[in-house]
């Protein structure tokens, strides 16, 4: 875990910050000195455990429940939360949904929910960040497959592709006060309901023939949060998986 970054006095919001990779990011920010608010949807117990761990470090933390697919309510929720915290210096858009669907059975409901969680709600929070009127940073959590195909997670893939575009566009639009970057993890944790052997079988799909850890993703997030001369970039934490070719030619 990176310890060189110093975020003492900084205030961060991590969506999906109570468990899995989001938990590692929340704890890493707190270790580096930040106070951390944690958004969750259904994982209240996990979020509270993570918040308690942060409080144990002497940092401020609170949990906040919000369904990010309810886009019309997100702006008011985020504005109220931000006022209570007197603004945020760091926003980590980590909340996600990983539905199994394909282009044969993809429904409007599935796609609309994914776009709300991955694109529209992050966009609303980014616009609110601009209103704070201070230098800050945003890090979006993508997926290494944003440059490749993922035909069995169609709605998720389209949502993450949208978040990639949003990262680039908002980096240009929110400059110079707000930096917007992204981290794209590869093989880190097995999906919900899958066992460790699921991910072990896939090690050969990346150049390093191994898997990463949530802390390695958190390290990349901390680096971008503190790198004052970087914006519009994506760090792939994927063992080189993205170098194996791009379905989209980029």
PDB file of C-alpha atoms in Angstrom:
ATOM      1  CA  UNK A   1       0.000   0.000   0.000  1.00  0.00           C
ATOM      2  CA  UNK A   2       1.283   3.456  -0.906  1.00  0.00           C
ATOM      3  CA  UNK A   3       2.176   5.520   2.147  1.00  0.00           C
ATOM      4  CA  UNK A   4       3.923   8.462   0.478  1.00  0.00           C
ATOM      5  CA  UNK A   5       0.700  10.314  -0.359  1.00  0.00           C
ATOM      6  CA  UNK A   6      -0.514  12.687   2.335  1.00  0.00           C
ATOM      7  CA  UNK A   7      -4.193  13.559   2.281  1.00  0.00           C
ATOM      8  CA  UNK A   8      -4.399  14.939   5.801  1.00  0.00           C
ATOM      9  CA  UNK A   9      -7.295  17.371   6.007  1.00  0.00           C
ATOM     10  CA  UNK A  10      -8.805  16.125   2.724  1.00  0.00           C
ATOM     11  CA  UNK A  11     -12.365  14.833   2.512  1.00  0.00           C
ATOM     12  CA  UNK A  12     -13.273  11.965   0.214  1.00  0.00           C
ATOM     13  CA  UNK A  13     -16.407  10.165  -0.915  1.00  0.00           C
ATOM     14  CA  UNK A  14     -16.074   6.597  -2.161  1.00  0.00           C
ATOM     15  CA  UNK A  15     -19.161   5.150  -3.797  1.00  0.00           C
ATOM     16  CA  UNK A  16     -19.356   1.421  -3.252  1.00  0.00           C
ATOM     17  CA  UNK A  17     -16.679   2.017  -0.637  1.00  0.00           C
ATOM     18  CA  UNK A  18     -17.685  -0.528   1.979  1.00  0.00           C
ATOM     19  CA  UNK A  19     -16.572  -3.790   0.439  1.00  0.00           C
ATOM     20  CA  UNK A  20     -14.278  -5.540  -2.032  1.00  0.00           C
ATOM     21  CA  UNK A  21     -12.124  -3.086  -4.029  1.00  0.00           C
ATOM     22  CA  UNK A  22     -14.080  -0.110  -2.698  1.00  0.00           C
ATOM     23  CA  UNK A  23     -13.174  -1.061   0.862  1.00  0.00           C
ATOM     24  CA  UNK A  24      -9.469  -1.199  -0.009  1.00  0.00           C
ATOM     25  CA  UNK A  25      -9.712   2.282  -1.548  1.00  0.00           C
ATOM     26  CA  UNK A  26     -11.553   3.709   1.469  1.00  0.00           C
ATOM     27  CA  UNK A  27      -9.013   2.283   3.913  1.00  0.00           C
ATOM     28  CA  UNK A  28      -6.061   3.418   1.797  1.00  0.00           C
ATOM     29  CA  UNK A  29      -7.364   6.986   1.683  1.00  0.00           C
ATOM     30  CA  UNK A  30      -7.848   6.939   5.453  1.00  0.00           C
ATOM     31  CA  UNK A  31      -4.337   5.530   5.997  1.00  0.00           C
ATOM     32  CA  UNK A  32      -3.063   8.455   3.937  1.00  0.00           C
ATOM     33  CA  UNK A  33      -4.859  10.925   6.197  1.00  0.00           C
ATOM     34  CA  UNK A  34      -8.214  11.556   4.522  1.00  0.00           C
ATOM     35  CA  UNK A  35     -11.632  11.576   6.118  1.00  0.00           C
ATOM     36  CA  UNK A  36     -13.898   9.251   4.144  1.00  0.00           C
ATOM     37  CA  UNK A  37     -17.639   9.079   3.483  1.00  0.00           C
ATOM     38  CA  UNK A  38     -18.822   5.701   2.199  1.00  0.00           C
ATOM     39  CA  UNK A  39     -21.839   5.234  -0.078  1.00  0.00           C
ATOM     40  CA  UNK A  40     -23.566   1.870  -0.138  1.00  0.00           C
ATOM     41  CA  UNK A  41     -26.774   0.501  -1.611  1.00  0.00           C
ATOM     42  CA  UNK A  42     -27.562  -2.771   0.182  1.00  0.00           C
ATOM     43  CA  UNK A  43     -24.298  -3.620   2.000  1.00  0.00           C
ATOM     44  CA  UNK A  44     -24.924  -1.609   5.168  1.00  0.00           C
ATOM     45  CA  UNK A  45     -23.073  -4.008   7.482  1.00  0.00           C
ATOM     46  CA  UNK A  46     -19.939  -4.025   5.318  1.00  0.00           C
ATOM     47  CA  UNK A  47     -20.014  -0.245   4.989  1.00  0.00           C
ATOM     48  CA  UNK A  48     -20.341   0.241   8.752  1.00  0.00           C
ATOM     49  CA  UNK A  49     -17.461  -2.151   9.424  1.00  0.00           C
ATOM     50  CA  UNK A  50     -15.256  -0.220   7.018  1.00  0.00           C
ATOM     51  CA  UNK A  51     -16.314   3.115   8.524  1.00  0.00           C
ATOM     52  CA  UNK A  52     -15.553   1.817  12.028  1.00  0.00           C
ATOM     53  CA  UNK A  53     -12.079   0.762  10.877  1.00  0.00           C
ATOM     54  CA  UNK A  54     -11.503   4.274   9.539  1.00  0.00           C
ATOM     55  CA  UNK A  55     -12.706   5.853  12.772  1.00  0.00           C
ATOM     56  CA  UNK A  56     -10.271   3.580  14.568  1.00  0.00           C
ATOM     57  CA  UNK A  57      -7.485   5.368  12.670  1.00  0.00           C
ATOM     58  CA  UNK A  58      -8.699   8.674  14.114  1.00  0.00           C
ATOM     59  CA  UNK A  59     -10.363   9.767  10.870  1.00  0.00           C
ATOM     60  CA  UNK A  60     -13.896  10.976  10.316  1.00  0.00           C
ATOM     61  CA  UNK A  61     -16.153   8.548   8.495  1.00  0.00           C
ATOM     62  CA  UNK A  62     -19.830   8.022   7.876  1.00  0.00           C
ATOM     63  CA  UNK A  63     -21.935   5.714   5.756  1.00  0.00           C
ATOM     64  CA  UNK A  64     -24.694   6.896   3.470  1.00  0.00           C
ATOM     65  CA  UNK A  65     -27.286   4.779   1.684  1.00  0.00           C
ATOM     66  CA  UNK A  66     -28.203   5.626  -1.896  1.00  0.00           C
ATOM     67  CA  UNK A  67     -29.462   3.701  -4.903  1.00  0.00           C
ATOM     68  CA  UNK A  68     -27.373   5.227  -7.686  1.00  0.00           C
ATOM     69  CA  UNK A  69     -29.793   3.907 -10.297  1.00  0.00           C
ATOM     70  CA  UNK A  70     -32.259   6.501  -8.970  1.00  0.00           C
ATOM     71  CA  UNK A  71     -30.574   9.258 -10.925  1.00  0.00           C
ATOM     72  CA  UNK A  72     -33.167  12.001 -10.261  1.00  0.00           C
ATOM     73  CA  UNK A  73     -32.523  11.657  -6.505  1.00  0.00           C
ATOM     74  CA  UNK A  74     -28.734  11.485  -6.682  1.00  0.00           C
ATOM     75  CA  UNK A  75     -28.074  15.199  -7.136  1.00  0.00           C
ATOM     76  CA  UNK A  76     -30.085  16.175  -4.043  1.00  0.00           C
ATOM     77  CA  UNK A  77     -28.539  13.350  -2.007  1.00  0.00           C
ATOM     78  CA  UNK A  78     -24.993  14.302  -3.010  1.00  0.00           C
ATOM     79  CA  UNK A  79     -25.604  18.003  -2.486  1.00  0.00           C
ATOM     80  CA  UNK A  80     -26.971  17.375   1.027  1.00  0.00           C
ATOM     81  CA  UNK A  81     -24.069  15.081   1.890  1.00  0.00           C
ATOM     82  CA  UNK A  82     -21.504  17.521   0.497  1.00  0.00           C
ATOM     83  CA  UNK A  83     -22.949  20.405   2.516  1.00  0.00           C
ATOM     84  CA  UNK A  84     -22.700  18.322   5.680  1.00  0.00           C
ATOM     85  CA  UNK A  85     -19.055  17.617   4.863  1.00  0.00           C
ATOM     86  CA  UNK A  86     -18.418  21.194   3.657  1.00  0.00           C
ATOM     87  CA  UNK A  87     -17.497  19.861   0.222  1.00  0.00           C
ATOM     88  CA  UNK A  88     -15.305  17.014  -0.973  1.00  0.00           C
ATOM     89  CA  UNK A  89     -11.739  17.155  -2.246  1.00  0.00           C
ATOM     90  CA  UNK A  90     -11.768  13.620  -3.656  1.00  0.00           C
ATOM     91  CA  UNK A  91     -14.560  11.692  -5.380  1.00  0.00           C
ATOM     92  CA  UNK A  92     -14.090   7.999  -6.201  1.00  0.00           C
ATOM     93  CA  UNK A  93     -16.811   6.621  -8.471  1.00  0.00           C
ATOM     94  CA  UNK A  94     -16.475   2.958  -7.586  1.00  0.00           C
ATOM     95  CA  UNK A  95     -20.063   1.734  -7.283  1.00  0.00           C
ATOM     96  CA  UNK A  96     -20.957  -0.830  -9.913  1.00  0.00           C
ATOM     97  CA  UNK A  97     -23.329  -3.610 -10.937  1.00  0.00           C
ATOM     98  CA  UNK A  98     -22.059  -6.710 -12.730  1.00  0.00           C
ATOM     99  CA  UNK A  99     -25.082  -8.252 -14.401  1.00  0.00           C
ATOM    100  CA  UNK A 100     -24.870 -11.236 -16.703  1.00  0.00           C
ATOM    101  CA  UNK A 101     -26.683 -10.446 -19.939  1.00  0.00           C
ATOM    102  CA  UNK A 102     -25.918 -10.432 -23.650  1.00  0.00           C
ATOM    103  CA  UNK A 103     -27.039  -8.627 -26.777  1.00  0.00           C
ATOM    104  CA  UNK A 104     -29.706 -11.254 -27.431  1.00  0.00           C
ATOM    105  CA  UNK A 105     -31.512 -10.743 -24.132  1.00  0.00           C
ATOM    106  CA  UNK A 106     -30.459  -7.198 -23.172  1.00  0.00           C
ATOM    107  CA  UNK A 107     -33.485  -5.169 -22.046  1.00  0.00           C
ATOM    108  CA  UNK A 108     -34.046  -1.441 -21.836  1.00  0.00           C
ATOM    109  CA  UNK A 109     -34.474  -1.794 -18.080  1.00  0.00           C
ATOM    110  CA  UNK A 110     -31.063  -3.493 -17.706  1.00  0.00           C
ATOM    111  CA  UNK A 111     -29.303  -0.929 -19.872  1.00  0.00           C
ATOM    112  CA  UNK A 112     -30.998   2.068 -18.251  1.00  0.00           C
ATOM    113  CA  UNK A 113     -30.004   0.847 -14.791  1.00  0.00           C
ATOM    114  CA  UNK A 114     -26.395   0.303 -15.823  1.00  0.00           C
ATOM    115  CA  UNK A 115     -26.136   3.698 -17.491  1.00  0.00           C
ATOM    116  CA  UNK A 116     -27.640   5.344 -14.409  1.00  0.00           C
ATOM    117  CA  UNK A 117     -25.170   3.682 -12.023  1.00  0.00           C
ATOM    118  CA  UNK A 118     -22.068   3.977 -14.210  1.00  0.00           C
ATOM    119  CA  UNK A 119     -22.621   7.216 -16.140  1.00  0.00           C
ATOM    120  CA  UNK A 120     -25.541   9.463 -15.184  1.00  0.00           C
ATOM    121  CA  UNK A 121     -25.094   9.433 -11.412  1.00  0.00           C
ATOM    122  CA  UNK A 122     -21.312   9.943 -11.608  1.00  0.00           C
ATOM    123  CA  UNK A 123     -21.951  12.813 -14.020  1.00  0.00           C
ATOM    124  CA  UNK A 124     -24.334  14.492 -11.600  1.00  0.00           C
ATOM    125  CA  UNK A 125     -21.798  14.200  -8.794  1.00  0.00           C
ATOM    126  CA  UNK A 126     -19.025  15.564 -11.029  1.00  0.00           C
ATOM    127  CA  UNK A 127     -21.122  18.602 -11.875  1.00  0.00           C
ATOM    128  CA  UNK A 128     -21.772  19.217  -8.193  1.00  0.00           C
ATOM    129  CA  UNK A 129     -18.032  18.945  -7.491  1.00  0.00           C
ATOM    130  CA  UNK A 130     -17.506  21.848  -9.872  1.00  0.00           C
ATOM    131  CA  UNK A 131     -19.784  23.958  -7.707  1.00  0.00           C
ATOM    132  CA  UNK A 132     -17.459  23.597  -4.708  1.00  0.00           C
ATOM    133  CA  UNK A 133     -15.119  25.998  -6.509  1.00  0.00           C
ATOM    134  CA  UNK A 134     -11.864  24.454  -5.289  1.00  0.00           C
ATOM    135  CA  UNK A 135      -9.119  22.247  -6.587  1.00  0.00           C
ATOM    136  CA  UNK A 136     -10.151  18.620  -6.336  1.00  0.00           C
ATOM    137  CA  UNK A 137      -9.877  15.300  -8.084  1.00  0.00           C
ATOM    138  CA  UNK A 138     -12.131  12.535  -9.352  1.00  0.00           C
ATOM    139  CA  UNK A 139     -11.084   8.937  -9.988  1.00  0.00           C
ATOM    140  CA  UNK A 140     -13.469   6.631 -11.839  1.00  0.00           C
ATOM    141  CA  UNK A 141     -13.183   2.856 -11.545  1.00  0.00           C
ATOM    142  CA  UNK A 142     -13.414   1.190 -14.951  1.00  0.00           C
ATOM    143  CA  UNK A 143     -12.573  -2.351 -16.116  1.00  0.00           C
ATOM    144  CA  UNK A 144      -9.685  -3.476 -18.288  1.00  0.00           C
ATOM    145  CA  UNK A 145     -12.224  -4.822 -20.788  1.00  0.00           C
ATOM    146  CA  UNK A 146     -13.411  -1.334 -21.711  1.00  0.00           C
ATOM    147  CA  UNK A 147     -11.069  -1.655 -24.707  1.00  0.00           C
ATOM    148  CA  UNK A 148     -12.166  -5.192 -25.532  1.00  0.00           C
ATOM    149  CA  UNK A 149     -15.370  -7.188 -25.829  1.00  0.00           C
ATOM    150  CA  UNK A 150     -17.444  -8.480 -22.918  1.00  0.00           C
ATOM    151  CA  UNK A 151     -20.453 -10.035 -24.667  1.00  0.00           C
ATOM    152  CA  UNK A 152     -21.780 -11.841 -21.585  1.00  0.00           C
ATOM    153  CA  UNK A 153     -22.029  -8.661 -19.493  1.00  0.00           C
ATOM    154  CA  UNK A 154     -23.523  -6.363 -22.104  1.00  0.00           C
ATOM    155  CA  UNK A 155     -25.217  -3.766 -19.890  1.00  0.00           C
ATOM    156  CA  UNK A 156     -22.208  -3.578 -17.541  1.00  0.00           C
ATOM    157  CA  UNK A 157     -19.816  -3.258 -20.469  1.00  0.00           C
ATOM    158  CA  UNK A 158     -21.790  -0.458 -22.092  1.00  0.00           C
ATOM    159  CA  UNK A 159     -21.961   1.352 -18.759  1.00  0.00           C
ATOM    160  CA  UNK A 160     -18.210   1.122 -18.177  1.00  0.00           C
ATOM    161  CA  UNK A 161     -17.516   2.199 -21.767  1.00  0.00           C
ATOM    162  CA  UNK A 162     -19.687   5.217 -21.076  1.00  0.00           C
ATOM    163  CA  UNK A 163     -17.735   5.982 -17.917  1.00  0.00           C
ATOM    164  CA  UNK A 164     -14.497   5.828 -19.914  1.00  0.00           C
ATOM    165  CA  UNK A 165     -15.817   8.441 -22.331  1.00  0.00           C
ATOM    166  CA  UNK A 166     -17.098  10.528 -19.429  1.00  0.00           C
ATOM    167  CA  UNK A 167     -13.634  10.429 -17.838  1.00  0.00           C
ATOM    168  CA  UNK A 168     -11.993  11.874 -20.951  1.00  0.00           C
ATOM    169  CA  UNK A 169     -14.689  14.454 -21.653  1.00  0.00           C
ATOM    170  CA  UNK A 170     -15.008  15.710 -18.087  1.00  0.00           C
ATOM    171  CA  UNK A 171     -11.231  15.945 -17.691  1.00  0.00           C
ATOM    172  CA  UNK A 172     -11.352  18.545 -20.446  1.00  0.00           C
ATOM    173  CA  UNK A 173     -14.520  20.230 -19.238  1.00  0.00           C
ATOM    174  CA  UNK A 174     -13.659  20.520 -15.542  1.00  0.00           C
ATOM    175  CA  UNK A 175     -10.052  21.651 -15.965  1.00  0.00           C
ATOM    176  CA  UNK A 176      -8.122  23.425 -14.580  1.00  0.00           C
ATOM    177  CA  UNK A 177      -9.500  23.120 -11.033  1.00  0.00           C
ATOM    178  CA  UNK A 178     -10.719  19.527 -11.153  1.00  0.00           C
ATOM    179  CA  UNK A 179      -8.665  16.600 -12.403  1.00  0.00           C
ATOM    180  CA  UNK A 180     -10.504  13.521 -13.710  1.00  0.00           C
ATOM    181  CA  UNK A 181      -8.733  10.185 -14.160  1.00  0.00           C
ATOM    182  CA  UNK A 182      -9.578   6.497 -14.007  1.00  0.00           C
ATOM    183  CA  UNK A 183      -8.239   3.116 -12.914  1.00  0.00           C
ATOM    184  CA  UNK A 184      -9.094  -0.016 -14.904  1.00  0.00           C
ATOM    185  CA  UNK A 185      -8.634  -3.214 -12.865  1.00  0.00           C
ATOM    186  CA  UNK A 186      -8.200  -6.628 -14.441  1.00  0.00           C
ATOM    187  CA  UNK A 187      -8.113  -9.941 -12.556  1.00  0.00           C
ATOM    188  CA  UNK A 188      -8.451  -8.878  -8.934  1.00  0.00           C
ATOM    189  CA  UNK A 189     -11.372 -10.646  -7.254  1.00  0.00           C
ATOM    190  CA  UNK A 190     -13.766 -13.322  -8.490  1.00  0.00           C
ATOM    191  CA  UNK A 191     -17.279 -12.061  -9.278  1.00  0.00           C
ATOM    192  CA  UNK A 192     -19.974 -12.425  -6.642  1.00  0.00           C
ATOM    193  CA  UNK A 193     -20.907 -16.074  -6.278  1.00  0.00           C
ATOM    194  CA  UNK A 194     -17.718 -17.360  -7.934  1.00  0.00           C
ATOM    195  CA  UNK A 195     -14.931 -19.159  -6.075  1.00  0.00           C
ATOM    196  CA  UNK A 196     -11.204 -18.519  -6.151  1.00  0.00           C
ATOM    197  CA  UNK A 197     -10.621 -21.236  -8.734  1.00  0.00           C
ATOM    198  CA  UNK A 198     -12.634 -19.180 -11.217  1.00  0.00           C
ATOM    199  CA  UNK A 199     -10.041 -16.437 -11.219  1.00  0.00           C
ATOM    200  CA  UNK A 200      -7.072 -18.797 -10.909  1.00  0.00           C
ATOM    201  CA  UNK A 201      -7.994 -20.383 -14.250  1.00  0.00           C
ATOM    202  CA  UNK A 202      -7.781 -17.002 -15.962  1.00  0.00           C
ATOM    203  CA  UNK A 203      -4.252 -16.026 -14.940  1.00  0.00           C
ATOM    204  CA  UNK A 204      -2.891 -16.862 -18.391  1.00  0.00           C
ATOM    205  CA  UNK A 205      -5.073 -14.161 -19.957  1.00  0.00           C
ATOM    206  CA  UNK A 206      -2.637 -11.430 -18.904  1.00  0.00           C
ATOM    207  CA  UNK A 207       1.044 -10.967 -19.662  1.00  0.00           C
ATOM    208  CA  UNK A 208       2.207 -11.450 -16.078  1.00  0.00           C
ATOM    209  CA  UNK A 209       0.193 -14.665 -15.688  1.00  0.00           C
ATOM    210  CA  UNK A 210      -0.948 -13.654 -12.228  1.00  0.00           C
ATOM    211  CA  UNK A 211      -3.699 -11.776 -10.442  1.00  0.00           C
ATOM    212  CA  UNK A 212      -3.728  -8.471  -8.649  1.00  0.00           C
ATOM    213  CA  UNK A 213      -5.024  -7.450  -5.243  1.00  0.00           C
ATOM    214  CA  UNK A 214      -7.500  -4.787  -4.116  1.00  0.00           C
ATOM    215  CA  UNK A 215      -4.611  -2.932  -2.467  1.00  0.00           C
ATOM    216  CA  UNK A 216      -2.840  -2.635  -5.824  1.00  0.00           C
ATOM    217  CA  UNK A 217      -5.934  -0.994  -7.271  1.00  0.00           C
ATOM    218  CA  UNK A 218      -6.074   1.298  -4.244  1.00  0.00           C
ATOM    219  CA  UNK A 219      -2.418   2.245  -4.789  1.00  0.00           C
ATOM    220  CA  UNK A 220      -3.235   3.386  -8.324  1.00  0.00           C
ATOM    221  CA  UNK A 221      -6.214   5.386  -7.058  1.00  0.00           C
ATOM    222  CA  UNK A 222      -4.084   7.106  -4.424  1.00  0.00           C
ATOM    223  CA  UNK A 223      -1.441   7.936  -6.986  1.00  0.00           C
ATOM    224  CA  UNK A 224      -3.961   9.620  -9.295  1.00  0.00           C
ATOM    225  CA  UNK A 225      -5.635  11.390  -6.384  1.00  0.00           C
ATOM    226  CA  UNK A 226      -2.325  12.974  -5.476  1.00  0.00           C
ATOM    227  CA  UNK A 227      -0.771  13.481  -8.919  1.00  0.00           C
ATOM    228  CA  UNK A 228      -1.406  17.176  -9.426  1.00  0.00           C
ATOM    229  CA  UNK A 229      -0.181  17.307 -13.049  1.00  0.00           C
ATOM    230  CA  UNK A 230      -2.165  14.358 -14.424  1.00  0.00           C
ATOM    231  CA  UNK A 231      -5.676  14.447 -15.848  1.00  0.00           C
ATOM    232  CA  UNK A 232      -7.615  12.483 -18.461  1.00  0.00           C
ATOM    233  CA  UNK A 233      -5.563   9.326 -17.919  1.00  0.00           C
ATOM    234  CA  UNK A 234      -6.402   5.666 -17.308  1.00  0.00           C
ATOM    235  CA  UNK A 235      -4.120   3.375 -15.322  1.00  0.00           C
ATOM    236  CA  UNK A 236      -4.623  -0.302 -16.163  1.00  0.00           C
ATOM    237  CA  UNK A 237      -4.022  -2.500 -13.118  1.00  0.00           C
ATOM    238  CA  UNK A 238      -4.361  -5.698 -15.106  1.00  0.00           C
ATOM    239  CA  UNK A 239      -1.013  -7.469 -15.480  1.00  0.00           C
ATOM    240  CA  UNK A 240      -0.757  -6.197 -19.039  1.00  0.00           C
ATOM    241  CA  UNK A 241      -4.091  -7.647 -20.201  1.00  0.00           C
ATOM    242  CA  UNK A 242      -4.918  -4.500 -22.194  1.00  0.00           C
ATOM    243  CA  UNK A 243      -1.791  -4.957 -24.340  1.00  0.00           C
ATOM    244  CA  UNK A 244      -3.139  -8.151 -25.847  1.00  0.00           C
ATOM    245  CA  UNK A 245      -5.247  -6.253 -28.335  1.00  0.00           C
ATOM    246  CA  UNK A 246      -8.219  -3.953 -28.535  1.00  0.00           C
ATOM    247  CA  UNK A 247     -11.495  -4.862 -30.181  1.00  0.00           C
ATOM    248  CA  UNK A 248     -12.107  -1.147 -30.704  1.00  0.00           C
ATOM    249  CA  UNK A 249      -8.725  -0.335 -32.211  1.00  0.00           C
ATOM    250  CA  UNK A 250      -7.623   2.049 -29.474  1.00  0.00           C
TER     251      UNK A 250
END
